Coordinates of C-alpha atoms in Angstrom, one line a residue:
M288 CA -0.2 0.0 0.1
T289 CA 3.1 2.0 0.2
R290 CA 3.7 2.1 -3.3
Y291 CA 0.6 2.6 -3.7
A292 CA 0.3 5.7 -2.0
F293 CA 3.4 7.1 -3.5
D294 CA 2.0 6.4 -6.9
V295 CA -0.5 9.0 -5.9
V296 CA 1.0 11.8 -4.8
G297 CA 3.1 11.4 -8.1
E298 CA 0.3 11.3 -10.2
L299 CA -1.6 14.3 -8.6
Y300 CA 1.3 16.1 -8.0
F301 CA 3.5 15.8 -11.3
S302 CA 1.1 13.9 -13.5
R303 CA 2.8 10.7 -13.4
M304 CA 3.1 8.1 -11.0
F305 CA 6.7 7.2 -9.8
G306 CA 7.0 3.6 -10.9
F307 CA 6.7 2.0 -7.7
M308 CA 3.7 -0.5 -8.6
K309 CA 4.5 -0.9 -12.1
D310 CA 7.9 -1.3 -11.8
K311 CA 7.7 -3.1 -8.3
H312 CA 10.6 -1.3 -7.1
D313 CA 11.7 1.7 -4.4
Y314 CA 11.6 4.6 -6.3
R315 CA 15.0 6.5 -5.3
G316 CA 14.6 4.8 -1.9
Y317 CA 12.0 6.7 -0.9
I318 CA 10.6 4.4 1.1
A319 CA 13.7 2.8 2.6
S320 CA 14.8 6.5 3.6
L321 CA 11.8 7.2 5.5
D322 CA 12.2 4.4 7.3
I323 CA 15.2 5.6 8.9
L324 CA 14.2 8.8 9.5
L325 CA 11.4 8.7 10.7
P326 CA 12.7 7.6 14.4
V327 CA 15.4 10.3 14.3
M328 CA 12.6 13.0 13.5
T329 CA 10.1 11.5 16.2
A330 CA 13.3 11.4 19.0
A331 CA 14.1 14.9 18.0
C332 CA 10.7 16.4 18.0
V333 CA 9.3 14.9 21.4
M334 CA 12.4 15.8 23.2
P335 CA 13.4 19.2 24.9
T336 CA 14.6 21.8 22.8
Y337 CA 17.5 22.4 24.9
V338 CA 18.5 18.8 24.4
R339 CA 17.4 18.5 20.8
P340 CA 20.8 20.4 19.0
V341 CA 23.0 17.8 21.1
F342 CA 21.1 15.2 20.0
L343 CA 21.1 15.8 15.9
L344 CA 25.2 17.0 16.3
G345 CA 25.4 13.6 18.0
G346 CA 24.4 11.8 14.5
A347 CA 28.4 12.4 14.0
V348 CA 28.8 9.4 16.2
V349 CA 26.2 7.9 16.6
P350 CA 25.2 5.4 13.6
G351 CA 21.4 5.4 13.3
V352 CA 20.8 9.2 13.5
W353 CA 23.7 9.6 10.9
D354 CA 21.9 7.3 8.6
G355 CA 18.8 9.4 9.5
L356 CA 20.3 12.5 8.7
K357 CA 21.4 11.6 5.4
K358 CA 18.2 10.0 4.2
L359 CA 16.5 13.8 5.2
R360 CA 18.9 15.3 3.0
D361 CA 18.1 12.6 0.5
I362 CA 14.6 13.6 0.5
E363 CA 15.2 17.2 0.5
Q364 CA 17.4 16.6 -2.6
A365 CA 14.2 14.9 -4.3
A366 CA 12.4 17.7 -4.0
E367 CA 15.0 19.6 -5.3
S368 CA 15.3 17.8 -8.2
C369 CA 11.4 17.7 -8.6
V370 CA 11.5 21.6 -8.8
H371 CA 14.6 22.1 -11.2
E372 CA 12.6 19.6 -13.6
R373 CA 9.2 21.2 -13.5
L374 CA 11.0 24.8 -13.9
R375 CA 13.2 23.3 -17.0
L376 CA 9.8 21.8 -18.8
L377 CA 8.0 25.3 -18.4
E378 CA 10.6 27.0 -19.9
E379 CA 11.0 25.3 -22.6
G380 CA 7.3 25.9 -23.2
N381 CA 5.8 22.8 -22.5
E382 CA 2.3 22.2 -22.2
F383 CA 0.6 20.1 -19.3
K384 CA -2.5 18.4 -20.3
R385 CA -4.1 18.9 -17.1
K386 CA -3.5 21.3 -13.9
D387 CA -1.6 19.1 -11.6
I388 CA -1.2 20.1 -7.7
V389 CA 2.3 21.3 -8.4
A390 CA 1.4 23.6 -11.1
S391 CA -0.8 25.7 -8.5
P392 CA 2.6 26.9 -6.1
F393 CA 4.3 27.5 -9.1
E394 CA 1.8 29.9 -10.7
I395 CA 1.5 31.6 -7.3
Q396 CA 5.8 32.1 -7.3
Q397 CA 5.6 33.5 -10.8
E398 CA 2.7 35.7 -10.9
K399 CA 2.6 36.9 -7.3
G400 CA 5.7 35.8 -5.4
A401 CA 7.2 39.0 -4.9
K402 CA 4.3 40.3 -3.3
V403 CA 3.1 37.7 -1.3
D404 CA 6.6 36.7 -0.1
F405 CA 6.6 33.4 -1.7
G406 CA 9.5 32.1 -3.8
I407 CA 11.2 29.0 -4.9
V408 CA 11.9 27.8 -1.9
D409 CA 8.6 27.7 -0.9
V410 CA 7.7 25.6 -3.6
K411 CA 10.3 23.3 -3.2
L412 CA 9.0 22.9 0.8
E413 CA 5.6 22.4 -0.5
I414 CA 7.0 19.4 -2.6
Y415 CA 8.9 18.4 0.4
I416 CA 6.4 17.8 2.8
A417 CA 4.0 15.6 -0.2
L418 CA 7.4 13.1 -0.2
L419 CA 7.6 13.6 3.8
A420 CA 4.5 13.0 4.8
G421 CA 1.7 11.9 1.9
S422 CA 2.2 8.4 1.6
D423 CA 2.9 6.6 4.6
T424 CA 0.0 7.7 6.8
T425 CA -2.5 7.0 3.7
A426 CA -1.2 3.6 3.1
A427 CA -1.1 3.4 7.1
A428 CA -5.3 4.2 6.8
I429 CA -5.8 2.0 3.8
T430 CA -4.0 -1.0 5.4
S431 CA -5.9 -0.9 8.7
V432 CA -9.5 -0.4 6.5
L433 CA -8.7 -3.5 4.9
Y434 CA -7.2 -5.8 7.3
H435 CA -9.6 -5.2 9.6
L436 CA -12.8 -6.3 7.4
M437 CA -10.2 -9.7 6.1
K438 CA -10.4 -10.0 10.3
T439 CA -14.3 -9.5 10.2
P440 CA -16.1 -11.6 8.0
S441 CA -19.8 -10.5 8.5
A442 CA -18.5 -6.8 7.5
Y443 CA -16.1 -7.8 4.4
R444 CA -19.2 -9.6 2.9
R445 CA -21.6 -6.5 4.0
L446 CA -19.4 -4.0 2.0
V447 CA -19.0 -6.4 -1.1
E448 CA -22.9 -7.0 -1.5
E449 CA -23.3 -2.7 -1.0
I450 CA -20.3 -2.5 -4.0
D451 CA -21.7 -5.0 -6.1
S452 CA -25.4 -3.9 -5.5
A453 CA -24.2 -0.3 -5.9
T454 CA -22.1 -1.5 -9.4
E455 CA -25.4 -3.4 -10.8
S456 CA -27.5 0.0 -10.2
G457 CA -24.8 2.1 -12.3
Q458 CA -22.7 3.7 -9.7
P459 CA -19.6 2.9 -8.5
S460 CA -18.5 3.5 -12.6
R461 CA -16.7 0.9 -14.5
P462 CA -13.8 0.0 -14.7
N463 CA -12.7 2.6 -12.1
I464 CA -14.4 3.8 -9.5
R465 CA -15.0 7.7 -9.1
Y466 CA -14.7 9.3 -5.3
N467 CA -17.7 10.9 -5.6
E468 CA -19.4 8.0 -6.3
A469 CA -17.5 5.8 -3.2
V470 CA -18.7 8.4 -0.6
K471 CA -22.1 7.4 -1.3
L472 CA -21.5 4.1 0.0
P473 CA -23.0 4.3 3.6
F474 CA -20.9 1.2 5.0
L475 CA -18.1 1.9 3.0
D476 CA -17.9 5.0 4.7
A477 CA -18.4 3.1 8.2
C478 CA -15.7 0.7 7.6
C479 CA -13.1 3.8 6.5
K480 CA -14.0 5.7 9.3
E481 CA -13.2 2.5 11.8
G482 CA -10.1 1.3 10.5
M483 CA -9.0 4.8 10.9
R484 CA -10.4 4.9 14.3
V485 CA -8.5 1.5 15.7
H486 CA -5.4 2.4 14.2
P487 CA -4.7 6.6 13.5
S488 CA -2.1 7.0 11.5
V489 CA -0.5 9.7 13.5
G490 CA 1.4 8.4 16.8
L491 CA 2.2 11.6 18.0
T492 CA 0.7 13.9 20.0
L493 CA 0.9 16.6 17.7
P494 CA 1.6 19.1 20.6
R495 CA 0.2 22.9 21.2
H496 CA 1.3 25.8 23.8
V497 CA -1.1 26.9 26.0
P498 CA -1.7 30.5 25.0
P499 CA -0.9 33.8 27.5
G500 CA -3.2 33.6 30.4
G501 CA -3.3 29.7 30.4
C502 CA -6.4 27.6 30.0
S503 CA -8.7 25.0 31.2
I504 CA -8.9 21.3 29.2
S505 CA -11.4 19.4 31.0
G506 CA -11.3 20.8 33.9
Q507 CA -7.6 20.6 34.5
W508 CA -5.9 24.4 34.8
F509 CA -2.8 24.7 32.4
D510 CA -0.4 27.6 32.8
A511 CA 0.7 29.3 29.7
G512 CA 3.5 28.1 27.7
T513 CA 2.5 24.1 28.7
R514 CA 2.9 21.8 25.8
V515 CA -0.5 19.7 25.8
G516 CA -1.7 17.3 23.2
V517 CA -3.6 14.1 23.3
N518 CA -2.9 11.1 21.2
A519 CA -5.8 9.9 18.8
A520 CA -5.6 6.6 20.4
V521 CA -6.2 8.1 23.4
I522 CA -9.6 9.6 22.4
H523 CA -10.5 6.4 19.9
F524 CA -10.4 3.7 22.4
D525 CA -12.2 5.4 24.8
K526 CA -15.6 4.0 26.0
S527 CA -17.3 7.1 27.2
V528 CA -17.5 8.1 23.9
F529 CA -17.4 5.0 21.3
G530 CA -19.2 2.7 23.5
D531 CA -18.2 -0.6 25.9
D532 CA -16.7 -2.1 22.7
A533 CA -14.8 0.2 21.6
D534 CA -11.6 -2.0 21.9
E535 CA -13.4 -4.0 18.9
S536 CA -13.4 -3.0 15.2
K537 CA -17.3 -2.6 14.2
P538 CA -18.2 -0.4 11.7
E539 CA -21.6 -0.9 12.5
R540 CA -21.8 1.6 15.3
W541 CA -21.5 4.4 12.9
F542 CA -25.0 3.8 12.1
R543 CA -25.7 4.4 15.9
E544 CA -27.4 7.4 17.2
D545 CA -24.6 8.7 18.7
A546 CA -22.4 8.6 15.4
T547 CA -22.9 12.4 15.6
N548 CA -21.2 12.4 18.7
M549 CA -18.4 9.9 18.1
D550 CA -18.1 11.6 14.6
R551 CA -16.8 15.0 16.7
Y552 CA -14.1 12.9 18.6
M553 CA -12.4 11.2 15.5
F554 CA -9.0 12.9 14.6
Q555 CA -9.0 11.4 11.3
A556 CA -12.6 10.6 8.9
R557 CA -14.5 12.6 6.1
T558 CA -16.1 14.8 8.4
R559 CA -17.7 18.3 7.3
A560 CA -15.9 21.5 8.7
P561 CA -16.7 23.4 10.9
L562 CA -19.4 21.1 12.2
Y563 CA -16.5 18.3 13.2
P564 CA -13.3 20.5 13.6
H565 CA -11.0 17.4 15.2
C566 CA -10.9 15.7 12.1
F567 CA -7.3 15.8 10.3
G568 CA -6.3 18.9 12.9
A569 CA -8.3 22.6 12.5
G570 CA -7.6 25.8 11.3
A571 CA -4.3 26.6 10.4
R572 CA -3.4 23.4 11.5
T573 CA -5.8 21.2 9.1
C574 CA -3.7 18.5 7.7
I575 CA -3.1 20.1 4.0
G576 CA -3.1 16.2 2.6
K577 CA -6.1 15.2 3.9
N578 CA -8.1 15.9 0.5
I579 CA -5.8 13.1 -1.2
S580 CA -5.2 10.6 1.6
L581 CA -9.2 10.5 1.5
C582 CA -9.6 10.2 -2.1
A583 CA -7.2 7.5 -2.1
M584 CA -8.8 5.6 0.3
Y585 CA -12.3 6.2 -0.8
K586 CA -11.1 4.9 -4.1
V587 CA -8.9 1.5 -3.7
V588 CA -11.0 -0.1 -1.0
P589 CA -14.0 -0.8 -3.0
Q590 CA -12.0 -0.6 -6.2
L591 CA -10.1 -4.0 -4.9
L592 CA -13.0 -5.3 -2.9
R593 CA -15.2 -5.1 -6.6
S594 CA -12.1 -6.8 -8.6
Y595 CA -10.7 -9.5 -6.3
H596 CA -11.7 -11.8 -3.3
L597 CA -8.9 -10.8 -0.2
E598 CA -8.4 -12.6 2.5
L599 CA -5.1 -13.2 5.2
A600 CA -2.4 -15.9 4.2
E601 CA -2.2 -16.4 7.4
P602 CA -5.4 -15.6 9.9
R603 CA -4.4 -16.3 12.9
V604 CA -1.3 -14.3 12.8
L605 CA -1.7 -10.9 14.2
W606 CA 0.0 -8.0 12.1
E607 CA 2.7 -5.8 13.5
T608 CA 2.4 -2.2 14.0
H609 CA 5.9 0.1 14.7
N610 CA 5.0 3.7 16.1
Y611 CA 7.2 6.7 15.5
W612 CA 5.9 9.4 13.8
F613 CA 3.8 7.1 12.1
N614 CA 1.7 4.1 12.8
K615 CA 3.1 2.1 10.1
P616 CA 2.1 -1.6 9.9
S617 CA 3.6 -4.4 8.5
N618 CA 3.2 -8.6 7.9
V619 CA -0.1 -8.0 6.4
Q620 CA 0.0 -11.0 4.0
T621 CA -3.1 -11.3 1.5
R622 CA -4.0 -14.0 -0.7
L623 CA -5.8 -12.3 -3.8
R624 CA -8.2 -14.1 -6.0
R625 CA -9.6 -12.7 -9.1
R626 CA -13.7 -12.7 -8.7

């Protein structure tokens, strides 16, 4: 799924897939680079600011830290390469068949960059963030949805029946399912929400600092400057919100009368702002890639289930998860059989 997610980023940002899926290889070593980089970045972000410089300087003698810092530079160079390639094409007068995401920051930079203080460096940062955070989170969410469906046969069958029934009536389309069709399937929506609930893609608390004057949060007073945050999993498994069965994966919970209230506590879901501001962050801190991630998920899950029968190769073996910045799942060996 990580390869698929990277190719989605390539298609939407640069009008071409990188080739992860077609060529079955780690293009430019992006995946391997992130696997080495993320533990180092996570440690640097959560430690006190006065310790961070010492930790990063220690990369000269600590192999793991040094490797992570080198991989960070690899991602930066990849972003620079993408910028230079697009600039070359623009200088040659190449016209693109469709407007991709990278075209927008380039237009801002060229048309009003000086006015809004947005230069080539800012364009590179947009691409850098996409390469750094645009794939692992999406892949984790999709993997969670599929894994928990395969672990819950009744939910799997119900979703397949919904997809097949909708296809017979003309929507979703063939051969490729459109996002605006997929989001109209209620049980698919429930399965995607439940997959993201039981396995949030982000493992950090994404902390904030209490503003001047301090504030009260859930009855507890915090002084100004205090760093506060909450892990999504702590909220997502709160039985006072999601019920006594919060530890279980049950897509049917999203059809309960209190579903609207549960939605309010989801850190990661397809909900409408401003009613549910916590999903994917809020305000200026809203995840800039949330629509790309949701689009990829709502398209690929029904597409796979409509075309193939999926089952775990070893149903009794639990998946493995690695919690750094992202909650990255692994060891989900799956058998596919064309329907």
